[in-house]
mmCIF file of C-alpha atoms in Angstrom:
data_model
loop_
_atom_site.group_PDB
_atom_site.id
_atom_site.type_symbol
_atom_site.label_atom_id
_atom_site.label_comp_id
_atom_site.label_asym_id
_atom_site.label_seq_id
_atom_site.Cartn_x
_atom_site.Cartn_y
_atom_site.Cartn_z
ATOM 1 C CA UNK A 52 96.110 119.885 59.536
ATOM 2 C CA UNK A 53 97.488 123.202 58.360
ATOM 3 C CA UNK A 54 95.575 125.028 60.915
ATOM 4 C CA UNK A 55 97.048 122.698 63.767
ATOM 5 C CA UNK A 56 100.415 123.268 62.429
ATOM 6 C CA UNK A 57 100.385 127.035 62.277
ATOM 7 C CA UNK A 58 98.598 127.408 65.551
ATOM 8 C CA UNK A 59 100.200 124.544 67.534
ATOM 9 C CA UNK A 60 101.376 126.883 70.367
ATOM 10 C CA UNK A 61 97.764 128.225 70.830
ATOM 11 C CA UNK A 62 95.443 125.281 70.437
ATOM 12 C CA UNK A 63 92.869 124.056 68.005
ATOM 13 C CA UNK A 64 89.971 121.844 68.282
ATOM 14 C CA UNK A 65 87.346 120.725 65.792
ATOM 15 C CA UNK A 66 83.534 120.862 66.347
ATOM 16 C CA UNK A 67 83.640 122.839 69.623
ATOM 17 C CA UNK A 68 81.018 124.808 71.352
ATOM 18 C CA UNK A 69 81.507 128.182 73.178
ATOM 19 C CA UNK A 70 79.875 128.969 76.370
ATOM 20 C CA UNK A 71 79.570 132.133 78.565
ATOM 21 C CA UNK A 72 79.046 132.292 82.392
ATOM 22 C CA UNK A 73 75.715 130.937 83.562
ATOM 23 C CA UNK A 74 75.381 128.935 80.289
ATOM 24 C CA UNK A 75 72.833 131.293 79.071
ATOM 25 C CA UNK A 76 74.393 131.336 75.616
ATOM 26 C CA UNK A 77 76.473 128.949 73.583
ATOM 27 C CA UNK A 78 77.434 128.662 69.912
ATOM 28 C CA UNK A 79 78.653 125.749 67.829
ATOM 29 C CA UNK A 80 81.755 126.097 65.448
ATOM 30 C CA UNK A 81 83.728 123.944 63.166
ATOM 31 C CA UNK A 82 87.120 125.119 64.520
ATOM 32 C CA UNK A 83 87.704 126.889 67.715
ATOM 33 C CA UNK A 84 91.284 128.441 68.410
ATOM 34 C CA UNK A 85 91.689 128.795 72.205
ATOM 35 C CA UNK A 86 94.351 129.719 74.779
ATOM 36 C CA UNK A 87 95.912 126.529 76.222
ATOM 37 C CA UNK A 88 96.292 128.210 79.620
ATOM 38 C CA UNK A 89 92.522 128.215 80.190
ATOM 39 C CA UNK A 90 90.490 125.000 80.596
ATOM 40 C CA UNK A 91 88.159 123.251 78.197
ATOM 41 C CA UNK A 92 85.363 120.930 79.028
ATOM 42 C CA UNK A 93 85.423 117.478 77.529
ATOM 43 C CA UNK A 94 81.911 115.807 77.050
ATOM 44 C CA UNK A 95 82.728 112.859 74.852
ATOM 45 C CA UNK A 96 85.150 111.834 72.162
ATOM 46 C CA UNK A 97 85.779 114.782 69.801
ATOM 47 C CA UNK A 98 83.127 116.952 71.693
ATOM 48 C CA UNK A 99 84.503 119.787 73.853
ATOM 49 C CA UNK A 100 83.216 123.211 75.102
ATOM 50 C CA UNK A 101 85.237 126.332 75.587
ATOM 51 C CA UNK A 102 84.806 129.316 77.980
ATOM 52 C CA UNK A 103 84.340 132.398 75.953
ATOM 53 C CA UNK A 104 87.405 133.972 77.967
ATOM 54 C CA UNK A 105 89.611 131.340 76.366
ATOM 55 C CA UNK A 106 88.608 131.876 72.739
ATOM 56 C CA UNK A 107 90.789 133.839 70.236
ATOM 57 C CA UNK A 108 89.196 132.702 66.948
ATOM 58 C CA UNK A 109 86.506 130.613 65.434
ATOM 59 C CA UNK A 110 86.555 129.273 61.709
ATOM 60 C CA UNK A 111 83.538 127.842 59.842
ATOM 61 C CA UNK A 112 84.647 125.519 56.850
ATOM 62 C CA UNK A 113 82.198 125.412 53.830
ATOM 63 C CA UNK A 114 82.466 123.180 50.984
ATOM 64 C CA UNK A 115 80.206 125.502 48.998
ATOM 65 C CA UNK A 116 79.840 129.160 49.677
ATOM 66 C CA UNK A 117 76.429 130.552 49.034
ATOM 67 C CA UNK A 118 74.142 133.037 50.696
ATOM 68 C CA UNK A 119 72.710 130.517 53.225
ATOM 69 C CA UNK A 120 76.195 129.432 54.259
ATOM 70 C CA UNK A 121 77.165 133.148 54.828
ATOM 71 C CA UNK A 122 73.998 133.702 56.767
ATOM 72 C CA UNK A 123 74.663 130.780 58.927
ATOM 73 C CA UNK A 124 78.282 131.998 59.620
ATOM 74 C CA UNK A 125 77.298 135.429 60.233
ATOM 75 C CA UNK A 126 74.646 134.307 62.740
ATOM 76 C CA UNK A 127 77.152 132.200 64.574
ATOM 77 C CA UNK A 128 79.839 134.846 64.524
ATOM 78 C CA UNK A 129 77.336 137.661 65.634
ATOM 79 C CA UNK A 130 76.214 135.456 68.629
ATOM 80 C CA UNK A 131 79.744 134.497 69.964
ATOM 81 C CA UNK A 132 80.994 138.113 69.722
ATOM 82 C CA UNK A 133 77.757 139.263 71.771
ATOM 83 C CA UNK A 134 78.877 136.985 74.638
ATOM 84 C CA UNK A 135 79.911 138.513 77.744
ATOM 85 C CA UNK A 136 83.551 137.786 79.005
ATOM 86 C CA UNK A 137 84.391 137.682 82.801
ATOM 87 C CA UNK A 138 86.260 140.782 84.217
ATOM 88 C CA UNK A 139 90.049 140.257 83.969
ATOM 89 C CA UNK A 140 93.218 142.035 84.627
ATOM 90 C CA UNK A 141 96.653 141.634 83.269
ATOM 91 C CA UNK A 142 99.035 142.584 80.435
ATOM 92 C CA UNK A 143 98.996 142.186 76.648
ATOM 93 C CA UNK A 144 102.184 141.331 74.641
ATOM 94 C CA UNK A 145 101.609 142.326 71.010
ATOM 95 C CA UNK A 146 100.206 145.094 68.796
ATOM 96 C CA UNK A 147 96.517 144.035 68.436
ATOM 97 C CA UNK A 148 93.919 144.935 70.951
ATOM 98 C CA UNK A 149 91.142 142.730 69.118
ATOM 99 C CA UNK A 150 90.256 139.802 71.253
ATOM 100 C CA UNK A 151 88.228 137.657 68.877
ATOM 101 C CA UNK A 152 88.427 136.736 65.191
ATOM 102 C CA UNK A 153 85.694 135.061 63.208
ATOM 103 C CA UNK A 154 86.268 133.761 59.630
ATOM 104 C CA UNK A 155 85.137 131.314 57.014
ATOM 105 C CA UNK A 156 87.199 129.127 54.625
ATOM 106 C CA UNK A 157 85.286 128.000 51.551
ATOM 107 C CA UNK A 158 86.345 125.767 48.849
ATOM 108 C CA UNK A 159 83.873 126.680 45.970
ATOM 109 C CA UNK A 160 81.723 129.558 45.472
ATOM 110 C CA UNK A 161 80.686 132.478 43.276
ATOM 111 C CA UNK A 162 82.739 133.665 40.299
ATOM 112 C CA UNK A 163 83.301 137.080 41.886
ATOM 113 C CA UNK A 164 84.066 138.137 45.436
ATOM 114 C CA UNK A 165 81.635 141.076 44.885
ATOM 115 C CA UNK A 166 78.826 138.596 45.081
ATOM 116 C CA UNK A 167 80.102 137.610 48.670
ATOM 117 C CA UNK A 168 80.071 141.289 49.652
ATOM 118 C CA UNK A 169 76.504 141.514 48.491
ATOM 119 C CA UNK A 170 75.538 138.577 50.678
ATOM 120 C CA UNK A 171 77.211 139.838 53.641
ATOM 121 C CA UNK A 172 75.455 143.174 53.503
ATOM 122 C CA UNK A 173 72.024 141.426 53.397
ATOM 123 C CA UNK A 174 72.743 138.907 55.946
ATOM 124 C CA UNK A 175 74.306 141.414 58.412
ATOM 125 C CA UNK A 176 71.174 143.590 57.903
ATOM 126 C CA UNK A 177 69.014 140.456 58.723
ATOM 127 C CA UNK A 178 70.625 140.296 62.289
ATOM 128 C CA UNK A 179 70.130 144.009 62.797
ATOM 129 C CA UNK A 180 73.754 145.205 62.173
ATOM 130 C CA UNK A 181 73.901 148.784 61.389
ATOM 131 C CA UNK A 182 77.156 150.664 60.739
ATOM 132 C CA UNK A 183 76.773 153.736 62.693
ATOM 133 C CA UNK A 184 78.429 155.701 65.536
ATOM 134 C CA UNK A 185 76.769 153.525 68.154
ATOM 135 C CA UNK A 186 78.169 150.456 66.464
ATOM 136 C CA UNK A 187 81.752 151.903 66.233
ATOM 137 C CA UNK A 188 81.625 152.550 70.000
ATOM 138 C CA UNK A 189 80.370 149.065 70.792
ATOM 139 C CA UNK A 190 83.199 147.499 68.841
ATOM 140 C CA UNK A 191 85.786 149.715 70.683
ATOM 141 C CA UNK A 192 84.222 148.782 73.943
ATOM 142 C CA UNK A 193 84.272 145.008 73.210
ATOM 143 C CA UNK A 194 87.791 145.089 71.640
ATOM 144 C CA UNK A 195 86.665 143.618 68.394
ATOM 145 C CA UNK A 196 87.146 144.634 64.823
ATOM 146 C CA UNK A 197 83.821 143.739 63.351
ATOM 147 C CA UNK A 198 80.289 142.882 64.592
ATOM 148 C CA UNK A 199 80.138 139.445 62.895
ATOM 149 C CA UNK A 200 82.509 137.873 60.539
ATOM 150 C CA UNK A 201 86.137 139.422 60.020
ATOM 151 C CA UNK A 202 87.169 137.672 56.929
ATOM 152 C CA UNK A 203 85.897 135.037 54.304
ATOM 153 C CA UNK A 204 88.442 133.280 52.018
ATOM 154 C CA UNK A 205 87.348 131.462 48.908
ATOM 155 C CA UNK A 206 90.222 129.365 47.752
ATOM 156 C CA UNK A 207 91.467 130.049 44.280
ATOM 157 C CA UNK A 208 89.133 133.216 44.031
ATOM 158 C CA UNK A 209 89.965 135.771 46.620
ATOM 159 C CA UNK A 210 89.147 137.250 50.021
ATOM 160 C CA UNK A 211 86.354 139.402 51.455
ATOM 161 C CA UNK A 212 86.951 141.005 54.819
ATOM 162 C CA UNK A 213 85.778 143.713 57.238
ATOM 163 C CA UNK A 214 87.188 147.196 56.706
ATOM 164 C CA UNK A 215 88.240 146.798 60.445
ATOM 165 C CA UNK A 216 90.879 144.513 59.344
ATOM 166 C CA UNK A 217 94.090 146.195 58.319
ATOM 167 C CA UNK A 218 96.002 144.203 55.763
ATOM 168 C CA UNK A 219 98.374 146.610 53.942
ATOM 169 C CA UNK A 220 97.084 145.790 50.619
ATOM 170 C CA UNK A 221 97.439 148.789 48.178
ATOM 171 C CA UNK A 222 94.100 147.925 46.344
ATOM 172 C CA UNK A 223 92.179 148.657 49.546
ATOM 173 C CA UNK A 224 93.296 152.184 50.272
ATOM 174 C CA UNK A 225 90.773 153.898 48.049
ATOM 175 C CA UNK A 226 87.921 151.926 49.609
ATOM 176 C CA UNK A 227 88.646 151.779 53.196
ATOM 177 C CA UNK A 228 87.259 155.207 54.160
ATOM 178 C CA UNK A 229 83.671 154.634 52.907
ATOM 179 C CA UNK A 230 83.167 150.807 52.838
ATOM 180 C CA UNK A 231 82.224 148.563 55.689
ATOM 181 C CA UNK A 232 83.596 145.400 53.772
ATOM 182 C CA UNK A 233 86.319 145.166 51.154
ATOM 183 C CA UNK A 234 87.147 142.289 48.628
ATOM 184 C CA UNK A 235 90.268 141.369 46.706
ATOM 185 C CA UNK A 236 90.471 138.858 43.868
ATOM 186 C CA UNK A 237 93.274 136.281 43.750
ATOM 187 C CA UNK A 238 93.379 133.023 41.660
ATOM 188 C CA UNK A 239 96.287 131.836 43.863
ATOM 189 C CA UNK A 240 95.298 129.126 46.210
ATOM 190 C CA UNK A 241 97.916 130.606 48.708
ATOM 191 C CA UNK A 242 95.167 133.414 49.276
ATOM 192 C CA UNK A 243 94.560 131.389 52.453
ATOM 193 C CA UNK A 244 97.872 133.077 53.662
ATOM 194 C CA UNK A 245 96.129 136.492 53.783
ATOM 195 C CA UNK A 246 93.284 134.949 55.931
ATOM 196 C CA UNK A 247 95.741 133.455 58.417
ATOM 197 C CA UNK A 248 97.824 136.811 58.529
ATOM 198 C CA UNK A 249 94.503 138.550 59.545
ATOM 199 C CA UNK A 250 93.733 135.928 62.183
ATOM 200 C CA UNK A 251 97.182 135.745 63.550
ATOM 201 C CA UNK A 252 97.192 139.417 64.239
ATOM 202 C CA UNK A 253 94.562 138.500 66.879
ATOM 203 C CA UNK A 254 95.702 134.897 67.960
ATOM 204 C CA UNK A 255 99.510 135.856 67.988
ATOM 205 C CA UNK A 256 98.972 138.583 70.495
ATOM 206 C CA UNK A 257 99.816 137.132 73.904
ATOM 207 C CA UNK A 258 97.453 137.969 76.762
ATOM 208 C CA UNK A 259 98.645 137.222 80.261
ATOM 209 C CA UNK A 260 95.472 137.846 82.310
ATOM 210 C CA UNK A 261 93.535 136.548 85.306
ATOM 211 C CA UNK A 262 89.869 136.224 84.928
ATOM 212 C CA UNK A 263 87.085 136.216 87.667
ATOM 213 C CA UNK A 264 85.165 133.069 86.748
ATOM 214 C CA UNK A 265 82.796 133.282 89.745
ATOM 215 C CA UNK A 266 79.819 133.869 87.432
ATOM 216 C CA UNK A 267 80.122 130.371 86.111
ATOM 217 C CA UNK A 268 79.056 129.063 89.551
ATOM 218 C CA UNK A 269 76.318 131.514 89.891
ATOM 219 C CA UNK A 270 73.274 129.024 89.374
ATOM 220 C CA UNK A 271 74.881 126.135 91.181
ATOM 221 C CA UNK A 272 73.419 125.217 94.586
ATOM 222 C CA UNK A 273 75.714 123.961 97.456
ATOM 223 C CA UNK A 274 74.617 122.451 100.873
ATOM 224 C CA UNK A 275 76.066 120.472 103.694
ATOM 225 C CA UNK A 276 78.918 122.907 104.387
ATOM 226 C CA UNK A 277 81.285 121.933 107.074
ATOM 227 C CA UNK A 278 84.659 122.643 108.453
ATOM 228 C CA UNK A 279 87.376 121.552 110.946
ATOM 229 C CA UNK A 280 89.362 123.733 113.379
#
């Protein structure tokens, strides 16, 4: 409900899947934030699918944050960020060039956020993420800040986030130059606010664009064409 209130002008749906052209890939997410200006597909009650071109953010909700939960979330984020978007043209209103944010909101978990950083490091290595020059160029080309998750908030504990996310927190200044991920401790349940600020930097950027969706029809067969003069 809080998510719907904060992002009402964009659009939020629960338990949504995301698809790319030709339906070669799809991923399932607890919450999908999408642009209302582009269509969504309804299959049944509370079951919807979104074109990757319309998606601004995904959120996984975990009652308990452990290494397996981090592994699942990183796998889903890594897959959706690898999806190809249709070519588009248009203008961007806002200061953020990143096109997709992936995060986790968890209710309970480890005592220290440093433990979350250790889990992230291992799980990203498992899917083949290597922080090198090639990755940086890939992120720039795809207009994303991180190769998998962008941020993980553990309510009442703190936030762990990719160094690609700029938050203006003084504690992070000494770490940003040589770390791939950063964590901050906070016993305040309002630490969810930091998570939303990170996400809104992406979701709050308005993109007025026209996409070429022809590839979504690539594998469809048509026959019996006729016309009238």
